[in-house]
CSV table of C-alpha atoms and ligand atoms in Angstrom, one decimal:
chain,number,residue,atom,x,y,z
A,1,MET,CA,-28.0,-24.6,10.3
A,2,ILE,CA,-31.7,-23.7,10.9
A,3,LEU,CA,-33.0,-25.4,14.0
A,4,LEU,CA,-36.5,-26.6,14.2
A,5,ARG,CA,-37.3,-25.5,10.7
A,6,GLY,CA,-39.9,-27.5,8.8
A,7,PHE,CA,-42.5,-30.0,10.1
A,8,LEU,CA,-42.8,-32.1,13.1
A,9,PHE,CA,-45.4,-34.8,13.3
A,10,LEU,CA,-46.5,-35.3,16.8
A,11,PHE,CA,-49.5,-37.4,16.0
A,12,PRO,CA,-50.7,-38.5,12.6
A,13,SER,CA,-53.4,-36.0,12.7
A,14,VAL,CA,-51.5,-33.1,14.3
A,15,LEU,CA,-49.1,-31.1,12.2
A,16,VAL,CA,-46.9,-28.6,14.1
A,17,VAL,CA,-45.1,-26.0,11.9
A,18,TRP,CA,-42.2,-24.3,13.6
A,19,GLY,CA,-41.0,-20.9,12.5
A,20,ALA,CA,-37.5,-19.9,11.2
A,21,THR,CA,-35.7,-20.3,14.5
A,22,TYR,CA,-31.9,-19.8,14.5
A,23,SER,CA,-29.3,-20.3,17.3
A,24,GLN,CA,-26.5,-17.9,18.0
A,25,THR,CA,-23.2,-18.9,16.5
A,26,ASP,CA,-21.1,-15.7,17.1
A,27,SER,CA,-21.4,-12.7,19.4
A,28,HIS,CA,-19.1,-9.7,19.0
A,29,THR,CA,-19.0,-6.8,21.4
A,30,GLY,CA,-16.4,-4.3,22.6
A,31,SER,CA,-12.9,-5.5,22.2
A,32,GLY,CA,-14.2,-8.8,20.8
A,33,PHE,CA,-14.7,-7.1,17.4
A,34,LEU,CA,-10.9,-7.0,16.9
A,35,LYS,CA,-10.5,-10.7,17.7
A,36,SER,CA,-12.9,-11.7,14.9
A,37,PHE,CA,-12.2,-9.0,12.4
A,38,SER,CA,-9.0,-8.1,10.7
A,39,VAL,CA,-7.9,-4.5,9.9
A,40,GLN,CA,-7.0,-4.2,6.3
A,41,ALA,CA,-4.5,-1.6,5.2
A,42,ILE,CA,-5.4,-1.8,1.5
A,43,SER,CA,-5.9,0.8,-1.2
A,44,ASP,CA,-9.6,1.7,-1.8
A,45,PRO,CA,-10.6,0.2,-5.2
A,46,THR,CA,-13.2,2.9,-5.5
A,47,HIS,CA,-10.6,5.7,-5.4
A,48,GLY,CA,-11.5,7.3,-2.2
A,49,ARG,CA,-9.6,10.1,-0.5
A,50,VAL,CA,-8.7,7.6,2.2
A,51,ASN,CA,-5.6,6.0,3.7
A,52,TYR,CA,-6.7,2.7,5.3
A,53,VAL,CA,-4.2,2.2,8.2
A,54,ASP,CA,-3.0,-1.1,9.8
A,55,ALA,CA,-4.2,-2.4,13.2
A,56,GLY,CA,-1.3,-0.9,15.1
A,57,THR,CA,-1.7,2.6,13.7
A,58,ALA,CA,-5.5,2.4,14.1
A,59,ALA,CA,-5.1,1.5,17.8
A,60,SER,CA,-2.3,4.1,18.5
A,61,GLN,CA,-4.3,6.9,16.8
A,62,ASN,CA,-7.5,5.8,18.6
A,63,LEU,CA,-9.2,5.1,15.2
A,64,THR,CA,-10.3,1.8,16.8
A,65,TYR,CA,-11.4,1.9,20.4
A,66,SER,CA,-13.3,-0.4,22.7
A,67,SER,CA,-14.7,-0.1,26.1
A,68,GLY,CA,-17.4,-2.2,27.7
A,69,ASP,CA,-20.0,-2.7,25.0
A,70,HIS,CA,-18.7,0.1,22.7
A,71,PHE,CA,-16.6,-0.7,19.7
A,72,VAL,CA,-15.7,2.5,17.9
A,73,LEU,CA,-14.2,2.7,14.4
A,74,ARG,CA,-13.4,6.2,13.2
A,75,ALA,CA,-11.5,8.4,10.7
A,76,ASP,CA,-8.8,10.8,11.7
A,77,SER,CA,-10.3,14.2,12.6
A,78,LYS,CA,-7.1,16.1,13.5
A,79,LYS,CA,-4.8,16.4,10.5
A,80,VAL,CA,-5.0,18.8,7.6
A,81,LEU,CA,-3.9,16.8,4.5
A,82,SER,CA,-1.4,17.8,1.9
A,83,ALA,CA,-3.1,17.8,-1.5
A,84,SER,CA,-0.3,15.7,-3.0
A,85,GLY,CA,-0.1,13.3,0.0
A,86,ALA,CA,-2.2,10.3,1.2
A,87,GLY,CA,-5.9,10.5,2.0
A,88,ARG,CA,-7.5,10.8,5.4
A,89,ASN,CA,-6.7,7.9,7.8
A,90,SER,CA,-9.5,5.5,8.3
A,91,VAL,CA,-10.2,1.8,9.0
A,92,ARG,CA,-11.5,-1.1,7.0
A,93,LEU,CA,-12.4,-4.3,8.8
A,94,GLN,CA,-13.1,-7.7,7.4
A,95,SER,CA,-14.5,-10.7,9.4
A,96,ASN,CA,-12.2,-13.6,9.7
A,97,LYS,CA,-15.1,-16.0,9.2
A,98,ALA,CA,-17.3,-16.3,6.1
A,99,TYR,CA,-21.0,-17.0,6.1
A,100,THR,CA,-23.6,-18.5,3.8
A,101,THR,CA,-27.1,-19.0,5.1
A,102,SER,CA,-27.4,-17.1,8.4
A,103,VAL,CA,-29.0,-14.3,10.3
A,104,MET,CA,-26.9,-11.3,11.3
A,105,VAL,CA,-28.1,-8.6,13.7
A,106,PHE,CA,-26.1,-5.4,14.0
A,107,ASN,CA,-26.8,-3.1,17.0
A,108,ILE,CA,-25.4,0.2,15.9
A,109,ARG,CA,-25.5,3.4,18.1
A,110,HIS,CA,-23.8,5.8,15.7
A,111,MET,CA,-22.7,5.7,12.1
A,112,PRO,CA,-20.2,8.0,10.3
A,113,GLN,CA,-21.6,11.4,9.3
A,114,GLY,CA,-20.2,14.4,7.4
A,115,CYS,CA,-19.8,15.8,3.9
A,116,GLY,CA,-17.6,13.5,1.8
A,117,THR,CA,-18.2,10.4,4.0
A,118,TRP,CA,-19.0,7.0,2.4
A,119,PRO,CA,-19.5,4.5,5.1
A,120,ALA,CA,-20.6,0.9,4.5
A,121,VAL,CA,-21.6,-2.3,6.4
A,122,TRP,CA,-21.7,-5.1,3.8
A,123,THR,CA,-20.9,-8.7,2.9
A,124,VAL,CA,-19.1,-9.9,-0.1
A,125,GLY,CA,-17.6,-13.1,-1.6
A,126,ALA,CA,-14.0,-13.7,-2.6
A,127,ASN,CA,-14.7,-13.6,-6.4
A,128,TRP,CA,-16.6,-10.4,-7.2
A,129,PRO,CA,-19.2,-10.2,-8.7
A,130,TYR,CA,-19.6,-14.0,-9.1
A,131,GLN,CA,-20.1,-14.7,-5.5
A,132,GLY,CA,-22.3,-11.6,-4.9
A,133,GLU,CA,-22.4,-8.6,-2.6
A,134,ILE,CA,-25.0,-7.5,-0.1
A,135,ASP,CA,-24.9,-3.9,0.9
A,136,ILE,CA,-26.7,-3.6,4.2
A,137,LEU,CA,-26.0,0.0,5.3
A,138,GLU,CA,-24.4,2.3,2.9
A,139,GLY,CA,-24.6,5.9,1.7
A,140,VAL,CA,-22.7,9.1,1.0
A,141,ASN,CA,-22.6,12.7,2.1
A,142,ASP,CA,-25.3,12.2,4.8
A,143,GLN,CA,-28.0,11.6,2.2
A,144,GLY,CA,-30.6,9.2,3.6
A,145,PRO,CA,-32.5,7.1,3.6
A,146,ASN,CA,-30.4,3.9,3.5
A,147,GLN,CA,-30.4,1.8,0.4
A,148,VAL,CA,-30.0,-2.0,0.6
A,149,THR,CA,-28.4,-3.4,-2.6
A,150,LEU,CA,-27.4,-6.7,-4.1
A,151,HIS,CA,-24.7,-7.0,-6.7
A,152,THR,CA,-24.3,-10.1,-8.8
A,153,ASP,CA,-23.2,-11.3,-12.3
A,154,SER,CA,-25.9,-11.8,-15.0
A,155,GLY,CA,-28.9,-14.0,-14.3
A,156,CYS,CA,-30.3,-12.4,-11.1
A,157,THR,CA,-33.4,-10.2,-11.3
A,158,MET,CA,-36.1,-9.3,-8.8
A,159,PRO,CA,-39.8,-9.3,-9.3
A,160,ALA,CA,-41.3,-5.8,-9.6
A,161,SER,CA,-43.9,-6.6,-7.1
A,162,ARG,CA,-42.9,-8.2,-3.8
A,163,SER,CA,-43.5,-8.2,-0.1
A,164,GLN,CA,-41.3,-5.4,1.3
A,165,THR,CA,-42.0,-2.0,2.8
A,166,GLY,CA,-39.1,-0.3,1.0
A,167,THR,CA,-39.0,1.0,-2.6
A,168,ALA,CA,-37.2,-0.8,-5.3
A,169,VAL,CA,-34.9,1.5,-7.3
A,170,GLN,CA,-33.8,-1.1,-9.9
A,171,ASN,CA,-34.6,-4.8,-10.3
A,172,ASN,CA,-31.6,-6.2,-12.2
A,173,CYS,CA,-28.8,-7.1,-9.8
A,174,ASP,CA,-26.3,-7.7,-12.6
A,175,VAL,CA,-23.5,-5.2,-12.2
A,176,ALA,CA,-22.6,-5.4,-15.9
A,177,ALA,CA,-26.2,-4.5,-16.9
A,178,THR,CA,-26.5,-1.6,-14.4
A,179,ASN,CA,-23.1,0.2,-14.5
A,180,ASN,CA,-22.3,-1.4,-11.1
A,181,ALA,CA,-25.5,-0.1,-9.5
A,182,GLY,CA,-27.1,-3.6,-8.7
A,183,CYS,CA,-30.6,-4.0,-7.4
A,184,GLY,CA,-31.3,-1.5,-4.7
A,185,VAL,CA,-34.2,-1.0,-2.3
A,186,GLN,CA,-34.6,2.3,-0.4
A,187,ILE,CA,-35.8,2.0,3.1
A,188,THR,CA,-38.8,4.2,3.6
A,189,ASP,CA,-37.7,5.6,7.0
A,190,THR,CA,-35.5,8.7,7.3
A,191,ARG,CA,-34.1,7.3,10.6
A,192,SER,CA,-32.3,4.6,8.6
A,193,TYR,CA,-29.2,6.7,7.7
A,194,GLY,CA,-26.9,9.5,8.7
A,195,THR,CA,-27.5,12.3,11.1
A,196,ILE,CA,-31.2,11.3,11.7
A,197,PHE,CA,-30.1,7.7,12.4
A,198,ASN,CA,-27.6,9.1,14.9
A,199,ASN,CA,-29.9,11.7,16.5
A,200,LYS,CA,-32.4,8.8,17.3
A,201,GLY,CA,-29.6,6.7,18.9
A,202,GLY,CA,-29.1,4.5,15.8
A,203,GLY,CA,-30.9,1.1,15.8
A,204,TRP,CA,-30.7,-2.5,14.5
A,205,TYR,CA,-30.0,-3.8,11.1
A,206,ALA,CA,-30.8,-7.5,10.5
A,207,VAL,CA,-30.2,-9.7,7.5
A,208,GLU,CA,-31.5,-13.2,6.9
A,209,ARG,CA,-30.0,-15.1,4.0
A,210,THR,CA,-31.4,-18.5,3.0
A,211,ASN,CA,-31.3,-20.3,-0.3
A,212,SER,CA,-34.7,-18.9,-1.1
A,213,PHE,CA,-34.4,-15.3,-0.2
A,214,ILE,CA,-32.4,-12.4,1.4
A,215,LYS,CA,-34.4,-10.2,3.7
A,216,VAL,CA,-33.2,-7.0,5.5
A,217,TRP,CA,-35.0,-5.3,8.4
A,218,PHE,CA,-34.3,-2.0,10.2
A,219,TRP,CA,-35.6,-0.8,13.5
A,220,SER,CA,-34.7,2.7,14.8
A,221,ARG,CA,-33.7,2.8,18.5
A,222,GLU,CA,-36.9,4.7,19.1
A,223,ALA,CA,-39.2,2.5,17.0
A,224,THR,CA,-42.1,0.7,18.8
A,225,GLY,CA,-42.7,-3.0,18.4
A,226,ILE,CA,-39.0,-4.0,18.1
A,227,PRO,CA,-39.0,-7.8,18.4
A,228,SER,CA,-37.7,-8.8,21.8
A,229,ASP,CA,-35.1,-11.2,20.4
A,230,VAL,CA,-33.6,-8.4,18.4
A,231,LEU,CA,-33.9,-5.8,21.2
A,232,ASN,CA,-32.2,-8.2,23.7
A,233,GLY,CA,-29.7,-9.9,21.4
A,234,ALA,CA,-31.2,-13.2,22.5
A,235,THR,CA,-29.3,-16.5,22.0
A,236,SER,CA,-32.0,-17.6,19.5
A,237,VAL,CA,-34.1,-15.6,17.1
A,238,ASN,CA,-37.3,-16.3,15.2
A,239,THR,CA,-37.4,-14.2,12.0
A,240,ASP,CA,-41.0,-15.2,11.4
A,241,ASN,CA,-41.9,-12.8,14.1
A,242,TRP,CA,-40.1,-9.8,12.6
A,243,GLY,CA,-42.8,-8.7,10.2
A,244,THR,CA,-42.5,-7.6,6.6
A,245,PRO,CA,-38.9,-6.8,5.8
A,246,ARG,CA,-37.7,-3.4,4.5
A,247,ALA,CA,-36.1,-5.2,1.6
A,248,TYR,CA,-37.0,-8.6,0.2
A,249,PHE,CA,-35.0,-10.4,-2.5
A,250,PRO,CA,-36.6,-13.7,-3.4
A,251,SER,CA,-34.9,-16.4,-5.5
A,252,THR,CA,-37.8,-16.5,-8.0
A,253,SER,CA,-35.5,-15.4,-10.8
A,254,CYS,CA,-32.2,-15.3,-8.9
A,255,PRO,CA,-30.7,-18.6,-7.8
A,256,ILE,CA,-29.3,-17.3,-4.5
A,257,SER,CA,-27.3,-20.4,-3.7
A,258,SER,CA,-25.3,-20.1,-6.9
A,259,LYS,CA,-25.1,-16.2,-7.2
A,260,PHE,CA,-23.9,-15.8,-3.5
A,261,GLY,CA,-20.9,-17.6,-2.2
A,262,PRO,CA,-19.5,-17.6,1.3
A,263,HIS,CA,-19.4,-13.9,2.4
A,264,ASN,CA,-17.1,-12.0,4.7
A,265,ILE,CA,-18.5,-9.0,6.6
A,266,ILE,CA,-16.8,-5.7,5.8
A,267,ILE,CA,-17.1,-2.5,7.7
A,268,ASN,CA,-15.4,0.5,6.0
A,269,LEU,CA,-15.4,4.2,5.8
A,270,THR,CA,-13.9,6.0,2.9
A,271,PHE,CA,-14.2,9.6,1.6
A,272,CYS,CA,-15.2,11.0,-1.8
A,273,GLY,CA,-14.2,8.4,-4.5
A,274,ASP,CA,-16.3,7.1,-7.3
A,275,TRP,CA,-19.6,7.6,-5.5
A,276,ALA,CA,-19.4,10.2,-2.7
A,277,GLY,CA,-17.0,12.4,-4.7
A,278,SER,CA,-18.5,12.3,-8.1
A,279,SER,CA,-19.2,15.9,-9.1
A,280,SER,CA,-22.9,15.3,-9.7
A,281,VAL,CA,-23.4,13.5,-6.4
A,282,TYR,CA,-21.3,15.7,-4.2
A,283,GLY,CA,-22.6,18.8,-6.0
A,284,ALA,CA,-26.2,17.9,-5.3
A,285,SER,CA,-25.6,17.1,-1.7
A,286,GLY,CA,-25.5,20.7,-0.4
A,287,CYS,CA,-21.9,20.1,0.8
A,288,PRO,CA,-19.3,22.9,0.4
A,289,SER,CA,-16.3,23.2,-1.9
A,290,THR,CA,-15.2,20.1,-3.8
A,291,CYS,CA,-15.2,16.8,-2.0
A,292,VAL,CA,-11.4,16.3,-1.9
A,293,ASP,CA,-10.7,19.9,-0.8
A,294,TYR,CA,-13.2,19.6,1.9
A,295,VAL,CA,-11.7,16.3,3.2
A,296,ASN,CA,-8.2,17.6,3.0
A,297,ASN,CA,-8.7,20.9,4.8
A,298,ASN,CA,-11.4,20.4,7.4
A,299,PRO,CA,-10.3,17.7,9.8
A,300,ALA,CA,-12.7,18.9,12.6
A,301,ALA,CA,-15.6,18.2,10.2
A,302,PHE,CA,-14.9,14.5,10.7
A,303,THR,CA,-15.3,14.4,14.5
A,304,ASN,CA,-18.6,12.5,14.0
A,305,ALA,CA,-17.2,10.2,11.2
A,306,TYR,CA,-17.4,7.2,13.4
A,307,PHE,CA,-19.2,3.9,14.0
A,308,ASP,CA,-20.2,2.9,17.5
A,309,PHE,CA,-21.3,-0.8,17.6
A,310,ALA,CA,-23.0,-2.1,20.7
A,311,TRP,CA,-22.9,-5.7,19.3
A,312,LEU,CA,-23.1,-7.9,16.3
A,313,LYS,CA,-24.7,-11.3,16.7
A,314,ILE,CA,-24.8,-14.0,14.1
A,315,TYR,CA,-27.2,-17.0,14.1
A,316,GLY,CA,-27.3,-20.2,12.0
B,1,NAG,C1,-10.6,7.4,22.0
B,1,NAG,O1,-11.9,7.4,21.5
B,1,NAG,C2,-12.9,7.2,22.5
B,1,NAG,C3,-14.2,7.0,21.7
B,1,NAG,O2,-14.5,8.1,20.9
B,1,NAG,C4,-12.9,8.3,23.5
B,1,NAG,O3,-13.9,8.1,24.4
B,1,NAG,C5,-11.5,8.3,24.1
B,1,NAG,O4,-11.5,9.4,25.0
B,1,NAG,C6,-10.5,8.5,23.1
B,1,NAG,N1,-9.2,8.4,23.7
B,1,NAG,C7,-8.2,9.2,23.5
B,1,NAG,C8,-6.9,8.9,24.2
B,1,NAG,O5,-8.3,10.2,22.8
B,2,NAG,C1,-15.1,-0.5,0.9
B,2,NAG,O1,-14.3,-1.3,0.1
B,2,NAG,C2,-14.9,-1.8,-1.1
B,2,NAG,C3,-14.0,-2.7,-1.8
B,2,NAG,O2,-13.0,-3.2,-1.1
B,2,NAG,C4,-15.3,-0.7,-2.0
B,2,NAG,O3,-16.0,-1.2,-3.1
B,2,NAG,C5,-16.2,0.2,-1.2
B,2,NAG,O4,-16.4,1.3,-2.0
B,2,NAG,C6,-15.5,0.6,0.0
B,2,NAG,N1,-16.4,1.4,0.7
B,2,NAG,C7,-16.0,2.1,1.6
B,2,NAG,C8,-17.1,2.8,2.3
B,2,NAG,O5,-14.8,2.3,1.9
């Protein structure tokens, strides 16, 4: 629910227009993440060199860890893997609640880095691609900048010219028409992904989904002019004060309310697989050996393959 949105007539001659003000509905920090997200020990449909473990294993191997306002989710960085055995232990989280129109703000200190890594923070409906997918933070092999991408079925395209600071890679969101690529927008800021994101202390990703648009913003920890409601994780936020988004997906030729259903939030970290491990992508990344060999034989290379979330706040 959007509070105070629309018009309020104080006097017949005075029209007050309120901005897009939302109130906090959920706040996750530290150990709270594991109360509102479930650990999913499933096989990776994108064929990653990963072994998603269950909640008990994740906790006992310290692959999930919380303390104060740190929630850490990591991959194993100790074991050399047998080529014929399971992939590298890692964690996949799915939110217990699903969201439609909302604002989500992720305050992230660190994201997984390393050759072969494929981390993602995204939202998705139960019936893919008919209920849509929004990739907020995703990439492979430390190759920035971040790309924000929508995936839908047919009948969702983006105008070539629109009000965003990022660069559109592709304007058709239909997975069938784009070999699963969807409509991506690259954030024009090297601090938005990987080692540079981490070296700057991470930052904030925010998504606003209404029936008329989906907008994504990113502020590096060291950016200037970060909106105070974002910086402070305020109990209400006004997205009208956040400036031009990095990525803007209007409903002009994409009926957002029918192409996007209720979405769960997913946070996962896989290795290699269809994207990170494809020989052309891995080969062009400057990473050594082959992806699977590297992941199998170099556990210490995954010491920094972790997320550290300060908080996630959701507004409606
Ligand atoms: C678990 O991971 C956290 C975060 O990286 C770290 O601070 C802590 O020392 C680790 N605990 C153990 C027992 O290794
Ligand atoms: C996360 O899981 C989804 C599907 O369940 C998959 O499409 C995606 O590639 C995975 N990504 C990562 C980073 O594991």
